[in-house]
Coordinates of N, CA and C in Angstrom, one line a residue:
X1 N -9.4 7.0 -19.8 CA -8.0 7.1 -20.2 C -7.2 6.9 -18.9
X2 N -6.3 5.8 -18.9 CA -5.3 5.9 -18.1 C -4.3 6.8 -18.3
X3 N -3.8 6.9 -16.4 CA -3.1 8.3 -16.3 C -1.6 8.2 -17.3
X4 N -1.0 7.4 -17.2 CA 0.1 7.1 -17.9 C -0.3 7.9 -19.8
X5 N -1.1 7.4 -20.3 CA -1.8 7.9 -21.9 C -2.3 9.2 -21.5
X6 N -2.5 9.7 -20.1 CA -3.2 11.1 -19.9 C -1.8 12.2 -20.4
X7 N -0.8 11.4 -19.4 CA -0.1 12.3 -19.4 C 1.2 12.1 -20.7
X8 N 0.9 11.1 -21.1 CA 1.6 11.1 -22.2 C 1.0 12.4 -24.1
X9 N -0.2 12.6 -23.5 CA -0.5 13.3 -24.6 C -0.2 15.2 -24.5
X10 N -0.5 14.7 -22.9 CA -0.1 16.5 -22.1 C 1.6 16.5 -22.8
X11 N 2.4 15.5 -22.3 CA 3.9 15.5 -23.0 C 4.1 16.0 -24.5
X12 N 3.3 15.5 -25.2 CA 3.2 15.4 -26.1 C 2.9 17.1 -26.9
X13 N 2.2 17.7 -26.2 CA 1.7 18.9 -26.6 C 2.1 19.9 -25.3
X14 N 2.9 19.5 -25.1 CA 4.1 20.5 -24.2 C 5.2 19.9 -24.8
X15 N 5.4 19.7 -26.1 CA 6.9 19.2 -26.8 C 8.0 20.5 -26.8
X16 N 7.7 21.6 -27.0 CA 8.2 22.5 -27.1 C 8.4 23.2 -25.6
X17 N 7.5 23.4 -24.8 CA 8.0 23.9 -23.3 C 9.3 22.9 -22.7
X18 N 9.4 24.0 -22.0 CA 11.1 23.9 -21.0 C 10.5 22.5 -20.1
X19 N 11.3 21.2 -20.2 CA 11.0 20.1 -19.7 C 10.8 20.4 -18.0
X20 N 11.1 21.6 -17.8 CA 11.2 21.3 -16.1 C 9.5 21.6 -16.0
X21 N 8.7 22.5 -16.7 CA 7.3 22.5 -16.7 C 6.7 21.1 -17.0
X22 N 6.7 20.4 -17.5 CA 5.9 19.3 -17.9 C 6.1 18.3 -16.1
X23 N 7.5 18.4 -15.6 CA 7.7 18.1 -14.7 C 6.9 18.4 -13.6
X24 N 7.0 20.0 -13.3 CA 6.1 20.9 -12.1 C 4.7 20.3 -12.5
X25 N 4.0 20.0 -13.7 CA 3.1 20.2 -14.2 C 2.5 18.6 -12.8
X26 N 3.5 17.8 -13.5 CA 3.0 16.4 -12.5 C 3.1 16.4 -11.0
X27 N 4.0 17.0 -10.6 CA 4.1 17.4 -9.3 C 3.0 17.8 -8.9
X28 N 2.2 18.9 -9.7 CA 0.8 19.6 -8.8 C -0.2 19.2 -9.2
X29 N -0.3 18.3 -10.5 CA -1.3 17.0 -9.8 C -1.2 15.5 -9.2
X30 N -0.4 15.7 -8.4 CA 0.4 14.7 -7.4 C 0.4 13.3 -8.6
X31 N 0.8 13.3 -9.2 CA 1.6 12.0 -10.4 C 2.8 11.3 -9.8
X32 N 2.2 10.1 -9.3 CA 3.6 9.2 -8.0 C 3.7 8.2 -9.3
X33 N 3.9 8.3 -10.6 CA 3.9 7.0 -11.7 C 5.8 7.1 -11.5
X34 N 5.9 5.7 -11.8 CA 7.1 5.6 -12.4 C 7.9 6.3 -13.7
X35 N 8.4 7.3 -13.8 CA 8.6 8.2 -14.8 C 10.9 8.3 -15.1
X36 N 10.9 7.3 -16.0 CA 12.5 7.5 -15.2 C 13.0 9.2 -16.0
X37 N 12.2 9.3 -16.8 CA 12.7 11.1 -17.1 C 12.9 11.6 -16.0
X38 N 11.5 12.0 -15.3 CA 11.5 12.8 -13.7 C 12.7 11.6 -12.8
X39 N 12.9 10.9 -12.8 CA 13.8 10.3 -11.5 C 15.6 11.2 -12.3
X40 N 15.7 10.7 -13.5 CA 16.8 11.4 -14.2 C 16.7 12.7 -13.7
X41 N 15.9 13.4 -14.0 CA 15.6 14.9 -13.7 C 16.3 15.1 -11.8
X42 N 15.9 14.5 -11.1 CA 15.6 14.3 -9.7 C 17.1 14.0 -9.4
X43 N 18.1 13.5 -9.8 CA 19.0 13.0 -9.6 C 19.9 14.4 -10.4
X44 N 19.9 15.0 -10.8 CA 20.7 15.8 -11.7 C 20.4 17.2 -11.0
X45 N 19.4 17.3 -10.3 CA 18.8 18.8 -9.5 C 18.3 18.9 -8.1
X46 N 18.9 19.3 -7.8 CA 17.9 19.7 -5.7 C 16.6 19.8 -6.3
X47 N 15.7 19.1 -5.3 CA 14.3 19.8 -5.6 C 14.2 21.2 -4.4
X48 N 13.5 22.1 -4.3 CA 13.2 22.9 -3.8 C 13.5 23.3 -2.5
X49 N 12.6 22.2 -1.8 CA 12.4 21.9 -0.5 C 13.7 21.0 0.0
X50 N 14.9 20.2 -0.4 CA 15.5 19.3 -0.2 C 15.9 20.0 1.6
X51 N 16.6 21.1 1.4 CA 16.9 21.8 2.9 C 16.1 21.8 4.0
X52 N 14.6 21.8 3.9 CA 13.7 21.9 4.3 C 14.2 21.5 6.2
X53 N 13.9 22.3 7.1 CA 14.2 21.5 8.5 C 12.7 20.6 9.2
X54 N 12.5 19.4 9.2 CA 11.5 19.1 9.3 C 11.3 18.8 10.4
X55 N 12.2 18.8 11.6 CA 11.7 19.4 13.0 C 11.1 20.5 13.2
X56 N 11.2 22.0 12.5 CA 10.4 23.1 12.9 C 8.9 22.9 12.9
X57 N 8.3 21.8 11.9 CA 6.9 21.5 11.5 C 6.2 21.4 13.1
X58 N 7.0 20.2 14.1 CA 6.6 20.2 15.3 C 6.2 21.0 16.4
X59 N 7.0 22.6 15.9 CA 6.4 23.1 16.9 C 5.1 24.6 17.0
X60 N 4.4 23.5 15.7 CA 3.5 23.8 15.1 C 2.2 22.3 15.4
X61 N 1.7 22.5 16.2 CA 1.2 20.5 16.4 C -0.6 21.1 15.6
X62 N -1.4 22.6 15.5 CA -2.0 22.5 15.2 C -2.0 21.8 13.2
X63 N -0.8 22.3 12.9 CA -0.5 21.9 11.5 C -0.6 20.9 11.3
X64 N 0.2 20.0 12.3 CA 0.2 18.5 12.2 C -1.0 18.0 12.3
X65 N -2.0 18.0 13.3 CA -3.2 17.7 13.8 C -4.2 17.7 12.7
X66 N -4.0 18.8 11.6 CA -5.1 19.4 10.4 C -4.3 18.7 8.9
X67 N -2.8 18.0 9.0 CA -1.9 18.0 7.8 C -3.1 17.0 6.4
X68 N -3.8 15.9 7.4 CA -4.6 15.9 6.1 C -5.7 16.1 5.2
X69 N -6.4 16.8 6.3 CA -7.9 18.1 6.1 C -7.3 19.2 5.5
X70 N -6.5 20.1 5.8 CA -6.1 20.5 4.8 C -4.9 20.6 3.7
X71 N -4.2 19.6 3.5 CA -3.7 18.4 2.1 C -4.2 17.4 2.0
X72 N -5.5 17.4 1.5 CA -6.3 16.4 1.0 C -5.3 15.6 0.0
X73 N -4.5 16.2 -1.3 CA -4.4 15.8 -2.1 C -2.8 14.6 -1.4
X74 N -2.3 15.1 -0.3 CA -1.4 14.6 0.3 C -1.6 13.5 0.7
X75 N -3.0 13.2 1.9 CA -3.1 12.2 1.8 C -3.7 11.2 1.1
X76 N -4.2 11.8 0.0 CA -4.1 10.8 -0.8 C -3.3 10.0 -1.3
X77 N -2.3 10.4 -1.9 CA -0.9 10.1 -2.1 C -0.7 9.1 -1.3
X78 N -0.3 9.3 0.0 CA 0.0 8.7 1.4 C -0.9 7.3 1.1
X79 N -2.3 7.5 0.6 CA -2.9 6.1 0.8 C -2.4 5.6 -0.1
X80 N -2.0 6.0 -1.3 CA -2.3 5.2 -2.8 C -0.3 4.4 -2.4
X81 N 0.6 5.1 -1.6 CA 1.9 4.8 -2.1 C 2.2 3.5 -0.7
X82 N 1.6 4.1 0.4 CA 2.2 3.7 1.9 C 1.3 2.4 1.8
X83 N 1.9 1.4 2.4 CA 1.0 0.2 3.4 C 0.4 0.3 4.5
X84 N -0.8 -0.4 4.8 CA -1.6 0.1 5.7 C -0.8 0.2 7.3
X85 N 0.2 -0.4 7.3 CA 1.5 -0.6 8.1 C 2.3 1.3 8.7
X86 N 2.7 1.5 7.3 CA 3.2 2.7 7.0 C 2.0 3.7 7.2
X87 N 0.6 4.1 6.8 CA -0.4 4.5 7.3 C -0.2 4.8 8.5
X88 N -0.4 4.0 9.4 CA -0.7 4.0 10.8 C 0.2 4.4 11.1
X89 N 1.5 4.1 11.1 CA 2.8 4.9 11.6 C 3.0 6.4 11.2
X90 N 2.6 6.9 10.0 CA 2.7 8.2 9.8 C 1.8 8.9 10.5
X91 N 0.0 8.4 10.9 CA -0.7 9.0 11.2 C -0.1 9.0 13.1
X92 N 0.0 8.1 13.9 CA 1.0 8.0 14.9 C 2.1 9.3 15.1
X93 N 2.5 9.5 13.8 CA 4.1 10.5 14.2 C 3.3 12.0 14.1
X94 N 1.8 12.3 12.8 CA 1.6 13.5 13.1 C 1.0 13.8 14.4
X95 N 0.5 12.7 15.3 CA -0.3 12.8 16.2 C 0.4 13.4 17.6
X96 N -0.4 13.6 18.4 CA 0.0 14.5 20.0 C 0.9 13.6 20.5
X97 N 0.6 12.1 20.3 CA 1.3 10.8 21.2 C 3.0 10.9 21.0
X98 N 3.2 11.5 19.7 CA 5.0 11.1 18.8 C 5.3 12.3 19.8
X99 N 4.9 13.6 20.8 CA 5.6 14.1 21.5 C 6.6 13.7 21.7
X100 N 6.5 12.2 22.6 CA 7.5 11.7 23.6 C 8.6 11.8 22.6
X101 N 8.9 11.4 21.2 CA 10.3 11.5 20.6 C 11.4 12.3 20.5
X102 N 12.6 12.3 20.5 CA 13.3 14.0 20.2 C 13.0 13.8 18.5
X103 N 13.7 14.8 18.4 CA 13.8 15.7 16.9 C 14.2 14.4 15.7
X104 N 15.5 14.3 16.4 CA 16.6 13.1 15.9 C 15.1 11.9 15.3
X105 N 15.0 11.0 16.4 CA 14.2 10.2 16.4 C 12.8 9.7 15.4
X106 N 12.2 11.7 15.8 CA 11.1 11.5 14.6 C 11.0 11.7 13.5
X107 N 12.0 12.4 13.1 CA 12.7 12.6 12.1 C 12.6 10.9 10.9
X108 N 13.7 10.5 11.7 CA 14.0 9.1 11.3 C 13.2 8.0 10.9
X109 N 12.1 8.1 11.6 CA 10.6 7.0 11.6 C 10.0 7.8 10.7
X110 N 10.3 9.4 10.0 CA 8.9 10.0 9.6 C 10.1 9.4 8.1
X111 N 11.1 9.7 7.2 CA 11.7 9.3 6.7 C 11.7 7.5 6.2
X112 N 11.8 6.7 7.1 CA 11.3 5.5 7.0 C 9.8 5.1 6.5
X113 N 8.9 6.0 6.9 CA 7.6 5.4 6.6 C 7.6 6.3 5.2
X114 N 8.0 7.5 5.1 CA 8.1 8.1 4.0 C 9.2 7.9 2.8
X115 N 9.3 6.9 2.6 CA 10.1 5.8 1.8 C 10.1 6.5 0.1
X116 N 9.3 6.7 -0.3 CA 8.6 7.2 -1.7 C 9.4 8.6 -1.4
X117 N 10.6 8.8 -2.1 CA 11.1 10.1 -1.8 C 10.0 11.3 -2.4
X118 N 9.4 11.2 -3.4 CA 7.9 11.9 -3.9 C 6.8 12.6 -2.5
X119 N 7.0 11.7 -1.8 CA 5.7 11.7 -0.5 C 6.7 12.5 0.8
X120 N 7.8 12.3 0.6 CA 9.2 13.4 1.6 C 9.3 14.5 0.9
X121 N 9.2 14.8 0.2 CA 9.2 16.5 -0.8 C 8.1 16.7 -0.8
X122 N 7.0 16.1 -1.0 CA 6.2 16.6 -0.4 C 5.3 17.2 0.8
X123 N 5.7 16.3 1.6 CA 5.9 16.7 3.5 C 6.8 18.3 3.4
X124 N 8.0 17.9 3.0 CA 8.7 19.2 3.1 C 8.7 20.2 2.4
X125 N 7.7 20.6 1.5 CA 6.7 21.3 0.6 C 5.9 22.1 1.9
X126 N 5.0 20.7 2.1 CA 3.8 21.5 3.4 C 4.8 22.0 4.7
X127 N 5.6 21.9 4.9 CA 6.4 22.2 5.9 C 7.0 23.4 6.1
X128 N 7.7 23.5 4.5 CA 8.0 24.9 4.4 C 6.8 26.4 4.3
X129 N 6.0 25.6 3.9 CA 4.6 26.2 3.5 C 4.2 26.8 5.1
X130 N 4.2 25.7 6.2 CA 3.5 25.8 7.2 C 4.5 27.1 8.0
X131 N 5.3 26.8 8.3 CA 6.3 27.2 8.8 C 7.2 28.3 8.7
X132 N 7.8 28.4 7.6 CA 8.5 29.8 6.8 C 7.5 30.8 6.0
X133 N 7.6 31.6 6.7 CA 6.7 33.2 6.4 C 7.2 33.9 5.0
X134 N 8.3 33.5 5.1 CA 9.2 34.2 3.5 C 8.6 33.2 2.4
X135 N 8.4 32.0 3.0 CA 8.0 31.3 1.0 C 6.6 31.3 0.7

């Protein structure tokens, strides 16, 4: 069964739950499909993390060094959305070498290669995760 008919039957029998569950539901098994519900949704609400500071991640470099060992399902994502282009540049910015950048800078390049606003909410998901003690 394709995922699209997977998740159309889960829809289907979540008719009655609060649409933002069916939503969460795709989020946490990383679902990067074209969905313009969720993009409508996405545009009408902050996601969670939108505030997220994604400079603090850095001055954590063990996090960065481990981000795909432990978010496997992250990078997966990362492979299935990025070009092998975008790949290499994200793996580059978590690495020891993107030191040299300021904040500003890495920021910007990590944004750029993170193009798929999906795969940026999710960075700033693991970020807040890594970083803020309160969430």
């Amino acid at each position: 069964m394709c995922d699209q008919s997977w998740l159309e039957a889960i829809e289907i029998t979540l008719h009655q739950a609060p649409p933002a569950l069916f939503s969460t539901f795709k989020e946490l098994v990383g679902y990067m499909g074209q969905d313009s519900t969720l993009q409508n949704q996405s545009l009408d609400q902050d996601t969670p993390f939108q505030h997220v500071e994604l400079g603090a991640i850095r001055r954590h470099p063990s996090c960065l060094n481990h981000l795909f060992t432990n978010y496997p399902q992250f990078m997966i994502n990362c492979q299935q959305a990025l070009s092998e282009k975008d790949m290499i540049q994200l793996e580059h910015l978590l690495s020891p070498e993107a030191s040299s950048l300021d904040d500003v800078q890495w920021k910007h390049q990590l944004n750029l290669c993170l193009t798929t606003s999906n795969l940026l909410d999710q960075f700033k998901e693991i970020a807040a995760y890594e970083v803020y003690d309160d969430l």
